Coordinates of C-alpha atoms in Angstrom, one line a residue:
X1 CA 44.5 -5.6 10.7
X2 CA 42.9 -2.1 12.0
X3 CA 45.5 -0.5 13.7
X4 CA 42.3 1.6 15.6
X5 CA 41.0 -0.4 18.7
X6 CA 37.1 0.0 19.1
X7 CA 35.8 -0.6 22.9
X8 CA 32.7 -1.8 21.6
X9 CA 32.0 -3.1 17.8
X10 CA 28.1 -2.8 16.6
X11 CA 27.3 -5.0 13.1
X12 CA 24.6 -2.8 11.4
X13 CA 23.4 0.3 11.4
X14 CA 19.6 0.1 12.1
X15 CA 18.0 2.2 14.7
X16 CA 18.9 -0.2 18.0
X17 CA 22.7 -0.2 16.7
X18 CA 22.5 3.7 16.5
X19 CA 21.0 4.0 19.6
X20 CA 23.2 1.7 21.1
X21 CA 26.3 3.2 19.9
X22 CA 24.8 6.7 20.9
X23 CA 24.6 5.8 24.4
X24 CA 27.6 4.0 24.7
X25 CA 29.6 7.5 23.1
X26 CA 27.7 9.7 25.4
X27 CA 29.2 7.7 28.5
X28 CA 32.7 7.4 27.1
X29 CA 32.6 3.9 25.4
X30 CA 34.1 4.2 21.8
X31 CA 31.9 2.4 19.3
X32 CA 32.7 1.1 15.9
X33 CA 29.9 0.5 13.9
X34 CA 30.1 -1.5 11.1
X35 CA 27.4 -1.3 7.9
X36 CA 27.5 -3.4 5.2
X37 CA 25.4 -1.1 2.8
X38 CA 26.6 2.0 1.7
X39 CA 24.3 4.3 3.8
X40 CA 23.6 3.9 7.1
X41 CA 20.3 3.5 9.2
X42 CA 19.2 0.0 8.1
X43 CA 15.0 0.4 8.1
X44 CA 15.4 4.3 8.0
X45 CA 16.1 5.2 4.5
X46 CA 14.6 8.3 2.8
X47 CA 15.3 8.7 -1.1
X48 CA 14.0 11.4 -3.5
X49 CA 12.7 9.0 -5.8
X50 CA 11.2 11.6 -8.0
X51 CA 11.9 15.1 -8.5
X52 CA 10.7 16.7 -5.5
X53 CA 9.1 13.8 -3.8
X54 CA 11.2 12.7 -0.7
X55 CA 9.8 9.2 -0.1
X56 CA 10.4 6.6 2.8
X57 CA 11.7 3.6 1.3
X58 CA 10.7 1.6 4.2
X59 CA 9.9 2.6 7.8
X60 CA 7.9 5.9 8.3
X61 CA 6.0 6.5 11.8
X62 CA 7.8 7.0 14.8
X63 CA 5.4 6.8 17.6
X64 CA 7.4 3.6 19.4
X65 CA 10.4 6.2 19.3
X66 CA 9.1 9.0 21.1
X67 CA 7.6 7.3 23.7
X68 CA 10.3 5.0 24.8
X69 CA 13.5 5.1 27.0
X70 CA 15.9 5.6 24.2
X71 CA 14.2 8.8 23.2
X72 CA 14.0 10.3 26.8
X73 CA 17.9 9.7 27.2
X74 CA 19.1 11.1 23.5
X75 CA 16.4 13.3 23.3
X76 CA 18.5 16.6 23.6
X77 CA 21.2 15.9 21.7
X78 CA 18.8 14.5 18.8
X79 CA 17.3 18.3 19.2
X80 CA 20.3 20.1 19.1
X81 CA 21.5 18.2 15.8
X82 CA 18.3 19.4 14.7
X83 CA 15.4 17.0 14.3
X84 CA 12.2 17.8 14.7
X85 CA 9.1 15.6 15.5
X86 CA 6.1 16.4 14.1
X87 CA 2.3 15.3 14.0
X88 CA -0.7 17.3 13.0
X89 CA -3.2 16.2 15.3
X90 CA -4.6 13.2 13.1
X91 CA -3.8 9.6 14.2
X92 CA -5.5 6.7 11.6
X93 CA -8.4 5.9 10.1
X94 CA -10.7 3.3 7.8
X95 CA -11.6 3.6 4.3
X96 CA -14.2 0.6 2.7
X97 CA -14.5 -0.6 -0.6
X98 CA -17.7 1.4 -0.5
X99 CA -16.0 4.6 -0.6
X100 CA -17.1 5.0 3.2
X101 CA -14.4 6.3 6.0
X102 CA -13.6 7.2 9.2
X103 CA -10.9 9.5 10.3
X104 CA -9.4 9.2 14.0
X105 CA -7.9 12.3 15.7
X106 CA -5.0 11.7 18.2
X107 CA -7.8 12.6 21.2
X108 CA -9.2 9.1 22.7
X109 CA -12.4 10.9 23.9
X110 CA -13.4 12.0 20.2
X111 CA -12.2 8.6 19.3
X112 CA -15.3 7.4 21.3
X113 CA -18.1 9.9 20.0
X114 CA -16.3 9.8 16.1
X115 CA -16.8 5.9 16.2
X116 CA -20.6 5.9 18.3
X117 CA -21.7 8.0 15.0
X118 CA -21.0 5.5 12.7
X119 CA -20.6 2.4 14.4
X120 CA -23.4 2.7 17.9
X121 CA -21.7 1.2 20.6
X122 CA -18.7 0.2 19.7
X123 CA -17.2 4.0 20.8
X124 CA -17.6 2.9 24.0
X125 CA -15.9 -0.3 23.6
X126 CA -13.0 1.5 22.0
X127 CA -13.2 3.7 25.7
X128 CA -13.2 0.8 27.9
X129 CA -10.2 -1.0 26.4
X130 CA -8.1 2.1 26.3
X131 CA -8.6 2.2 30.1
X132 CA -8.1 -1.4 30.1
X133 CA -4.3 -0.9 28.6
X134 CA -3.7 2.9 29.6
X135 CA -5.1 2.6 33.6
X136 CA -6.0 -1.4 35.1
X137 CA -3.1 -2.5 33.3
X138 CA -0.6 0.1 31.8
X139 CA 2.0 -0.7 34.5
X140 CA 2.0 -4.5 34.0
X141 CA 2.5 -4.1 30.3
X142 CA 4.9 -1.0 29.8
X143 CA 6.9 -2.3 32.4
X144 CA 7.6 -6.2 30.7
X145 CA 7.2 -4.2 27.4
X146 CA 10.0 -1.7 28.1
X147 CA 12.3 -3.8 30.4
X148 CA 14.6 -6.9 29.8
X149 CA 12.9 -10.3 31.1
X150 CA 16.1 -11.3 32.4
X151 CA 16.5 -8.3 34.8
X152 CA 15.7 -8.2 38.4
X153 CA 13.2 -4.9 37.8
X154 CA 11.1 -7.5 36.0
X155 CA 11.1 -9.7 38.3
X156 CA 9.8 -7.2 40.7
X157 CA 7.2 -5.7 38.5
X158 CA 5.6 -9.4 38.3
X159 CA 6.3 -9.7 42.5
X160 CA 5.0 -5.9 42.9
X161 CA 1.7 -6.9 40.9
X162 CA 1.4 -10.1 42.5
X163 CA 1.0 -8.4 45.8
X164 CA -1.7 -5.7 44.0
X165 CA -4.0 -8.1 42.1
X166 CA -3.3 -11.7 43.6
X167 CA -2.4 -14.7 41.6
X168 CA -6.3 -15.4 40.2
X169 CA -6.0 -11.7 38.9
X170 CA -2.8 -12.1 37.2
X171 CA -3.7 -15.7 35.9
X172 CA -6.7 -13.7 34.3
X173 CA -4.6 -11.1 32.6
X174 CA -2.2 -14.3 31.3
X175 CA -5.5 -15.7 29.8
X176 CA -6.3 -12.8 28.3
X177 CA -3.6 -12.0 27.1
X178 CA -4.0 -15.4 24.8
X179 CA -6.9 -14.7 23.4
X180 CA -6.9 -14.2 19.2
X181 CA -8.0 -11.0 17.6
X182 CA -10.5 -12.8 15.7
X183 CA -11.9 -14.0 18.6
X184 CA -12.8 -11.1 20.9
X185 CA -13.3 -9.2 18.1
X186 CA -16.4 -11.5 17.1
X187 CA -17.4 -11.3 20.5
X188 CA -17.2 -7.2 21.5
X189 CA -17.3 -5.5 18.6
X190 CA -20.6 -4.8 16.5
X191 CA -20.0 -3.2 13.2
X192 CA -17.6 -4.2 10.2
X193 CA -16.3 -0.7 10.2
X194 CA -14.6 -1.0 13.7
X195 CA -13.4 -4.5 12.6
X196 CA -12.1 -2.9 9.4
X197 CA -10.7 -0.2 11.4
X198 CA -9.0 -1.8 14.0
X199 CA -8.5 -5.9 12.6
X200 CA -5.4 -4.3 10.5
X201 CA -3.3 -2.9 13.3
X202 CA -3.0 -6.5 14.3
X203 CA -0.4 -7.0 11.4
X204 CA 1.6 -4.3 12.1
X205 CA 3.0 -6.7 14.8
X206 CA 3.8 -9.3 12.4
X207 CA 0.9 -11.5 13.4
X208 CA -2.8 -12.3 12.0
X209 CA -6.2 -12.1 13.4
X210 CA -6.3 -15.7 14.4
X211 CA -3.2 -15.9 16.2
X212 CA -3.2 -16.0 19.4
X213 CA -1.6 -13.1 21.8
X214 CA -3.3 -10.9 18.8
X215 CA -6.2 -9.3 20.5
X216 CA -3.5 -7.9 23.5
X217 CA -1.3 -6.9 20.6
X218 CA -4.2 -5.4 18.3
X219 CA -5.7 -3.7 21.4
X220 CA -2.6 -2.1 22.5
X221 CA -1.2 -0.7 19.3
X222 CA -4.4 0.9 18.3
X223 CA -4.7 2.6 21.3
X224 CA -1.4 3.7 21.8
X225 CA -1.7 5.3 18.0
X226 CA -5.2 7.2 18.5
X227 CA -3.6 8.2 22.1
X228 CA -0.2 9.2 21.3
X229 CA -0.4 10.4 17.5
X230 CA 1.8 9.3 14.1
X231 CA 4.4 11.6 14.3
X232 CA 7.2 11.9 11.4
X233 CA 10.7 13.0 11.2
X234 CA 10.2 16.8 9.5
X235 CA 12.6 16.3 6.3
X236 CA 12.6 12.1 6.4
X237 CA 13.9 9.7 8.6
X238 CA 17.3 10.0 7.2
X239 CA 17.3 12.9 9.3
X240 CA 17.2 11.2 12.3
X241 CA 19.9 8.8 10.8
X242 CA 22.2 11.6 10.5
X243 CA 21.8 12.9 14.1
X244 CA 22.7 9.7 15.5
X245 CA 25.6 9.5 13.3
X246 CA 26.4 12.7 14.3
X247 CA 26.0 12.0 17.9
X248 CA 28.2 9.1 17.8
X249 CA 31.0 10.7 16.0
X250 CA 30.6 14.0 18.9
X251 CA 31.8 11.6 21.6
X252 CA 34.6 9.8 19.6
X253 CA 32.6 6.7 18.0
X254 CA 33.1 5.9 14.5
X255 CA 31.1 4.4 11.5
X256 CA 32.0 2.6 8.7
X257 CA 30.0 1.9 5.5
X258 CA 30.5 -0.6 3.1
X259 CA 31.7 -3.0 5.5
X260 CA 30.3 -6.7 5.1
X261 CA 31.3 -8.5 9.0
X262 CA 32.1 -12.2 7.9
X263 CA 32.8 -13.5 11.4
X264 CA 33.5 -12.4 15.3
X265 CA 36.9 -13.3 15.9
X266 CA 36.7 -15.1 19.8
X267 CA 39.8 -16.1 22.0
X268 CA 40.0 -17.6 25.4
X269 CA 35.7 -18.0 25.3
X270 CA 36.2 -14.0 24.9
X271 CA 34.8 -12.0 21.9
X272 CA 38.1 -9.9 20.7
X273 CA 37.2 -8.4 17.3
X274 CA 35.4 -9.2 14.1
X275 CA 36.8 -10.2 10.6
X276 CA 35.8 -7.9 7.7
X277 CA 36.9 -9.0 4.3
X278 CA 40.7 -8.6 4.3
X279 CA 40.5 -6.4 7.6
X280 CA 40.4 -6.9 11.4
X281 CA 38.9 -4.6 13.5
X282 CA 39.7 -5.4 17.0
X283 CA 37.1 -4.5 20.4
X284 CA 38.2 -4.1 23.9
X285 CA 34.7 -4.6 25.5
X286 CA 32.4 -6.6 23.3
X287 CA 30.6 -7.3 20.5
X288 CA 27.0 -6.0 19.8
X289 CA 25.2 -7.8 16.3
X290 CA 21.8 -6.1 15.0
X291 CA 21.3 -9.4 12.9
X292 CA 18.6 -12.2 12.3
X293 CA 19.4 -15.3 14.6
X294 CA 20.2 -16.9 11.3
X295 CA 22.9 -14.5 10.3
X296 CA 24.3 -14.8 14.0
X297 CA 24.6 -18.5 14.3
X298 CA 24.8 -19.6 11.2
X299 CA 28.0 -17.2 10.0
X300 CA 28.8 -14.4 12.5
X301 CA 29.1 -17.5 15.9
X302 CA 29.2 -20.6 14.1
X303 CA 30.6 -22.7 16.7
X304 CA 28.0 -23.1 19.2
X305 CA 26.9 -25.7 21.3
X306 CA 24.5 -27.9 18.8
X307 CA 20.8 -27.0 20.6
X308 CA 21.8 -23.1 20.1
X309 CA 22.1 -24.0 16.4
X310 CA 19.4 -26.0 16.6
X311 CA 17.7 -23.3 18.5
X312 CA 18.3 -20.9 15.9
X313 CA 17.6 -22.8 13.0
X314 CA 14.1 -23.1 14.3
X315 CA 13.4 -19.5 14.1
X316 CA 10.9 -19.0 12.0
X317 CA 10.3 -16.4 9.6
X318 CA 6.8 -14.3 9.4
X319 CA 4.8 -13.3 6.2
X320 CA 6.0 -11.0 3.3
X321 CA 5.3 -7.0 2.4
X322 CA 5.4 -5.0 -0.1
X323 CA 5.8 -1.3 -0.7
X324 CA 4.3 0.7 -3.3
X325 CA 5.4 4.2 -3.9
X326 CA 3.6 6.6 -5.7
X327 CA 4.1 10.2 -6.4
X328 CA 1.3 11.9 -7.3
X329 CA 0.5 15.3 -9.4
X330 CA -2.4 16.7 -6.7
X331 CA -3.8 15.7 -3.3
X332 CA -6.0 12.5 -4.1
X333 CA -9.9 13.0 -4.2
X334 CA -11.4 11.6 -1.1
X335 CA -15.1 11.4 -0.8
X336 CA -14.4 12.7 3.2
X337 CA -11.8 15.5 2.5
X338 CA -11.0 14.7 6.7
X339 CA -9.1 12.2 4.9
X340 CA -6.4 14.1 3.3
X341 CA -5.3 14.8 7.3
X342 CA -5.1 11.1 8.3
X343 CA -1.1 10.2 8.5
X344 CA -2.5 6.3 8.0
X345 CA -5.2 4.6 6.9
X346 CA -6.3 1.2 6.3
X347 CA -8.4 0.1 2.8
X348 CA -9.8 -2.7 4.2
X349 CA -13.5 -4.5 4.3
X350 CA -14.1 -6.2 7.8
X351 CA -12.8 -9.0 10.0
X352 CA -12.9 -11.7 7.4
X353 CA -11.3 -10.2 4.3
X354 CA -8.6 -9.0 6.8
X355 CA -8.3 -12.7 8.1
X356 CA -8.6 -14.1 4.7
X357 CA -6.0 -11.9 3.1
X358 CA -3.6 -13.2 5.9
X359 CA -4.3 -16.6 5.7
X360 CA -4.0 -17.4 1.6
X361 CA -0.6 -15.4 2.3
X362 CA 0.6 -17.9 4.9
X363 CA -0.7 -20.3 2.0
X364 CA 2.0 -18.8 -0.3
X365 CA -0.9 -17.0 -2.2
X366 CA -1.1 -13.7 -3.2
X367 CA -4.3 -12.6 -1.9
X368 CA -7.2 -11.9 -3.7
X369 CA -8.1 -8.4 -1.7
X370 CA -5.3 -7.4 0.1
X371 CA -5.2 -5.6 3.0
X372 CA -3.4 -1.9 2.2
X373 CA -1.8 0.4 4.7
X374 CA -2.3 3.9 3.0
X375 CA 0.3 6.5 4.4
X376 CA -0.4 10.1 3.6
X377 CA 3.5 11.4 5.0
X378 CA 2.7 14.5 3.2
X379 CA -0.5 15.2 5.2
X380 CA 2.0 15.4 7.9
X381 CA 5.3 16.7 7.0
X382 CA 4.5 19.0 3.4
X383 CA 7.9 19.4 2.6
X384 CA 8.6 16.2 1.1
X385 CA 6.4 17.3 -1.9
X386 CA 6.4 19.7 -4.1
X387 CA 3.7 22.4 -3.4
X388 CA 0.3 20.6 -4.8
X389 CA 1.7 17.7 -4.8
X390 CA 1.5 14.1 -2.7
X391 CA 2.8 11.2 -2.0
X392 CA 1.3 7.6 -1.3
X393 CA 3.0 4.9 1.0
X394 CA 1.3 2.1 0.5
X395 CA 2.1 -1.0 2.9
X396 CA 1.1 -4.4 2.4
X397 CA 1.8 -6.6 5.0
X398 CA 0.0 -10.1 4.2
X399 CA 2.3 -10.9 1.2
X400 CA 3.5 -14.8 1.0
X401 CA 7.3 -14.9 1.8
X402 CA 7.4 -18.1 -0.2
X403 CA 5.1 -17.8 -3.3
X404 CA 3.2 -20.3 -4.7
X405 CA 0.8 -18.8 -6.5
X406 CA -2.2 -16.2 -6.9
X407 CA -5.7 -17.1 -4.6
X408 CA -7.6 -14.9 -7.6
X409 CA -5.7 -17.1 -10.6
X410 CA -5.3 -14.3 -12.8
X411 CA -1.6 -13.5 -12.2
X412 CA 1.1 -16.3 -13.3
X413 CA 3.1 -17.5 -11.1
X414 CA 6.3 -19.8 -11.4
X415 CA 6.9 -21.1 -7.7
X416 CA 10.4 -21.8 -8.8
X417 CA 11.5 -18.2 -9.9
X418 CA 9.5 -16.0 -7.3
X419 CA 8.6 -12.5 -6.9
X420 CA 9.6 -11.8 -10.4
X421 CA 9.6 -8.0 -11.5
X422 CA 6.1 -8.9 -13.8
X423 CA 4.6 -10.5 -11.1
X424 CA 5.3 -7.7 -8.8
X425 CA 4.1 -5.1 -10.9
X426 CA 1.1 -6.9 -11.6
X427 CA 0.4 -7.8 -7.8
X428 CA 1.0 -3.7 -7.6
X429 CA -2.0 -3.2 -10.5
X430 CA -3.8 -5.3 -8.1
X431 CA -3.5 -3.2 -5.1
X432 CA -3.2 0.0 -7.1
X433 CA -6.8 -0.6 -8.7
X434 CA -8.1 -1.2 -5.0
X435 CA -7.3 2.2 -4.0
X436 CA -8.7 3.4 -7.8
X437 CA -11.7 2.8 -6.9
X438 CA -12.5 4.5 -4.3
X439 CA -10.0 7.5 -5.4
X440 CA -11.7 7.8 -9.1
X441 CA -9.2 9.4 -11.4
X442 CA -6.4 8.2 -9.4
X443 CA -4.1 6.5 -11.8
X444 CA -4.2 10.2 -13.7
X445 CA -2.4 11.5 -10.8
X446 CA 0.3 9.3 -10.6
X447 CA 3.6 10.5 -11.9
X448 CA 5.9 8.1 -10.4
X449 CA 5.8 4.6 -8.8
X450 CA 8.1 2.4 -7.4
X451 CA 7.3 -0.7 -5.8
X452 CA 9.5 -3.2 -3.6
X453 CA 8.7 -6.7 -3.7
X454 CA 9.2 -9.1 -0.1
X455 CA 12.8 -10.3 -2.4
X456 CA 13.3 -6.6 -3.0
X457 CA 13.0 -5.5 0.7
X458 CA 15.4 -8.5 1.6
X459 CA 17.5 -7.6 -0.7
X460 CA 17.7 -3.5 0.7
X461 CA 18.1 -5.6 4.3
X462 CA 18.9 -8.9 4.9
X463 CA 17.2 -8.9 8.1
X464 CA 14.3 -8.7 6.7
X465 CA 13.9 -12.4 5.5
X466 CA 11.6 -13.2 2.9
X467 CA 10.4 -9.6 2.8
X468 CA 9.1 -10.0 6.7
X469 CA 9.5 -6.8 8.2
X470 CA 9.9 -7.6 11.6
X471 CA 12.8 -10.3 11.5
X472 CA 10.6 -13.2 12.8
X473 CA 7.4 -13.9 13.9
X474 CA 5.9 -12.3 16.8
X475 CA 3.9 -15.7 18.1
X476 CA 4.0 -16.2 21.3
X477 CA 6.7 -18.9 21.0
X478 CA 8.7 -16.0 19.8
X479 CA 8.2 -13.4 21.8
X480 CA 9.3 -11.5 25.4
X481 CA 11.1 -14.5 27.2
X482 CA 11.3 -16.2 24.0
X483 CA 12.8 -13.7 21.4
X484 CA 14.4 -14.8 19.8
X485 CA 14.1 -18.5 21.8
X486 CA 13.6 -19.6 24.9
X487 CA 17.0 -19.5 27.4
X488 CA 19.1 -22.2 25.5
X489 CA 22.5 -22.9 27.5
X490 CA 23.7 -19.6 27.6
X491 CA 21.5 -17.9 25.2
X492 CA 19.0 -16.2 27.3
X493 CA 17.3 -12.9 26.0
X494 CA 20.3 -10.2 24.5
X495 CA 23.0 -12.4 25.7
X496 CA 24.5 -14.9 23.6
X497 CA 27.1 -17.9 24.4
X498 CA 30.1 -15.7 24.3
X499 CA 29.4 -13.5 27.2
X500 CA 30.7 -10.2 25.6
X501 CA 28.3 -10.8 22.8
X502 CA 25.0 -9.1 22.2
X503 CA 22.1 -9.6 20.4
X504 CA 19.7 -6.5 19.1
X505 CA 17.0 -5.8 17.0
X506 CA 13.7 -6.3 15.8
X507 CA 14.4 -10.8 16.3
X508 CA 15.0 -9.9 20.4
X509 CA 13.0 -8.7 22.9
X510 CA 11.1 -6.0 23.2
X511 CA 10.4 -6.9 19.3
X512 CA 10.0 -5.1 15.8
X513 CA 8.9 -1.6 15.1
X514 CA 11.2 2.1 15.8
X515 CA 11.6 2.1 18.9
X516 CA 15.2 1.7 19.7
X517 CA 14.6 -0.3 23.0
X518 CA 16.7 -3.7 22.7
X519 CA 19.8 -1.0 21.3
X520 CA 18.8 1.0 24.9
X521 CA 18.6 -2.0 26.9
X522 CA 22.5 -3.7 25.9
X523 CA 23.6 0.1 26.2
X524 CA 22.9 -0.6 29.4
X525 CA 24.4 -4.2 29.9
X526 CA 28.0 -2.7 28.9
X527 CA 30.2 -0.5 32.0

């Protein structure tokens, strides 16, 4: 047994954990955290892969981050342990097959004459639905976005907006808020460029085009990226890691790598510690877990009432990614030199491949044109490469978590061994020759490439299950109220069956992506 008593003990190290323990430290609560790998930061993980190329392993863009409630209360001390935020004015953008693009600058209003040039009339859609989310209804959906659904502020948001609009108003936003991407996109917007430019920030929710909740989802994260910019951590996130760490350890909370939690030790209906191996470490106030509901009550709380297992055995998993990492000798040869500025692109074709690349994923098919998230880090942050040099990080985010086999049949696929290393390296020719074509000469300038299969990713963190990075579907079964489930016995939102037990991270509410908000909101829960 530990002979050092923790108030509070935090499984994992991923940015809600760190934020969490951060908060609790700066108010005099002595965290513990516990990591099972040897670094800490869990999504957050910069490696120099190459000589001279510091790459982002997995997460990259911190735009949730700096405009949430963990960032305005740590944003001091994350300054004074010297991070710096930076952007460079350029937000996202399209590239076709064609070789024909589109670059977005972090300025709504150019947004609007940028995308009227190309793509007549839909610039002025693109200004109506920002006002839509920013103005008619940015207080309705920051506020159950940003706050905990079981709280009484919630509650009188949804009374406070009741008395505004009236119940036929708010029934109408509800409705709306159903809708599928696919569907209001075939109804509002004109040209396949806008779909192609907008159709693919619907799966950095974890959702497709077709489900529905997408169009709110899609709407809201495009808009908050042209509005509020993709900035980076200057150096890599690990920087930011580090701070935390730092932070934590200021005000007399600890960290512990290397440390696999087997099981939360409860007495008396009360949370008292968590087993480690051969060691105890005990808590005096509770027990926070950044884990999959899986993980929680399948090893960490086994002995549940039955309809929380069952509850948590239902939780269902989303599609697959992939990373591709390449380091390349020069900046890349874009027909629209803008390009080289944009922090993120898409390489996508229009609603329909988007929709169909999703779907023959969900099918357990490797799709036949993927849909490719094309981070230029180095347009942002040039220190991470050596001088001439670049780096791409390439997402892929409609990637079967269970594979079955390839929609083009030309890769070989045995369902019963998986994402094999030649089958991921081939699926990485695939997407590799995508980008090849419309950056001719291309493979000439790659010097280095690594690539992370969805068995890889799970394997670097086993949150993320089947390779889906956002722990868990966003569906609307799954999401807000429901995240991870709806209130079963006890279980309702954060708080588990043991009432000194938390849950965080990207499977509770408010949800995947960096913004440290479920870590804030627990922070909160514990005096």
């Amino acid at each position: 047994m530990s002979d050092d008593r923790s108030d509070v003990i935090i499984v994992g190290s991923g940015l809600n954990s760190l934020v969490c323990a951060a908060l609790l430290a700066k108010k005099g609560i002595k965290p513990l955290v516990l990591e099972r790998n040897a670094v800490f930061g869990g999504c957050i993980r910069t490696e120099e892969l190459f000589p001279g190329y510091q790459h982002e392993l997995m997460a990259s863009w911190y735009p949730l981050f700096l405009g949430g409630g963990a960032y305005a209360k740590l944003k001091d001390d994350i300054a004074q342990a010297g991070v710096e935020f930076i952007d460079n004015g350029y937000t996202t953008g399209v590239v076709l097959p064609d070789g024909r693009s589109l670059a977005l600058k972090q300025d709504i209003a150019d947004a609007i004459q940028r995308l009227d040039g190309v793509a007549a009339g839909d610039g002025a859609l693109i200004g109506a639905m920002a006002d839509e989310i920013f103005n008619k209804n940015g207080e309705l959906l920051f506020g159950l976005l940003g706050g905990s659904p079981y709280q009484f502020s919630t509650f009188k948001l949804l009374f406070q907006q009741w008395r505004k609009r009236g119940m036929d108003q708010l029934m109408q936003f509800a409705g709306q808020a159903l809708i599928p991407f696919r569907s209001w996109s075939q109804k509002h917007i004109k040209h396949p460029l806008t779909e192609a430019l907008m159709a693919p920030w619907v799966l950095h929710s974890g959702l497709g085009p077709q489900d529905a909740g997408s169009a709110l989802i899609g709407k809201l994260t495009f808009a908050a990226v042209v509005g509020g910019g993709m900035p980076v951590v200057k150096g890599g996130g690990t920087q930011l890691v580090n701070a935390l760490v730092s932070i934590i350890e200021k005000h007399g909370g600890k960290l512990l790598a290397n440390t696999q939690v087997d099981q939360i030790i409860v007495q008396n209906g009360k949370a008292v510690g968590v087993e480690a191996g051969q060691k105890t470490y005990m808590a005096n106030k509770a027990v926070v877990c950044n884990v999959t509901p899986t993980q929680l009550y399948q090893h960490l709380l086994p002995n549940v009432a039955p309809e929380v297992t069952q509850a948590a055995n239902n939780y269902r998993y989303g599609r697959g990614a992939m990373q591709i990492h390449l380091a390349l000798s020069s900046r890349p040869a874009w027909a629209n030199e803008e390009m080289l500025n944009v922090p993120l692109a898409h390489l996508a074709t229009d609603l329909d491949q988007v929709s169909m690349s999703v779907m023959q994923a969900e099918c357990g098919l490797i799709p036949t044109q993927p849909t490719v998230a094309v981070g230029q880090p180095a347009a942002v942050d040039p220190s991470r490469v050596p001088e001439g040099g670049w780096i791409f990080w390439l997402q892929i985010q409609d990637m079967p978590r269970v594979l079955k086999g390839d929609a083009k049949g030309e890769i070989e696929v045995d369902a019963t061994q998986g994402w094999t290393e030649q089958v991921r390296e081939q699926v990485a020719d695939r997407i590799v020759g995508q980008l090849e074509n419309v950056l001719p000469g291309l493979s000439e300038q790659i010097i280095g490439r690594r690539v992370l299969s969805p068995t890889d990713l799970e394997q670097l963190n086993p949150n993320l299950v089947g390779g889906d990075i956002y722990s868990g579907t966003c569906s609307l079964d799954q999401f807000f109220w429901f995240r991870p489930f709806a209130k079963t016995g006890a279980v309702k939102g954060h708080q588990t069956p043991i009432k000194n037990v938390f849950h965080i991270g990207a499977a509770t509410h408010p949800g995947p992506g960096l913004g440290g908000g479920s870590g804030l909101l627990v922070a909160d829960l514990i005096k």
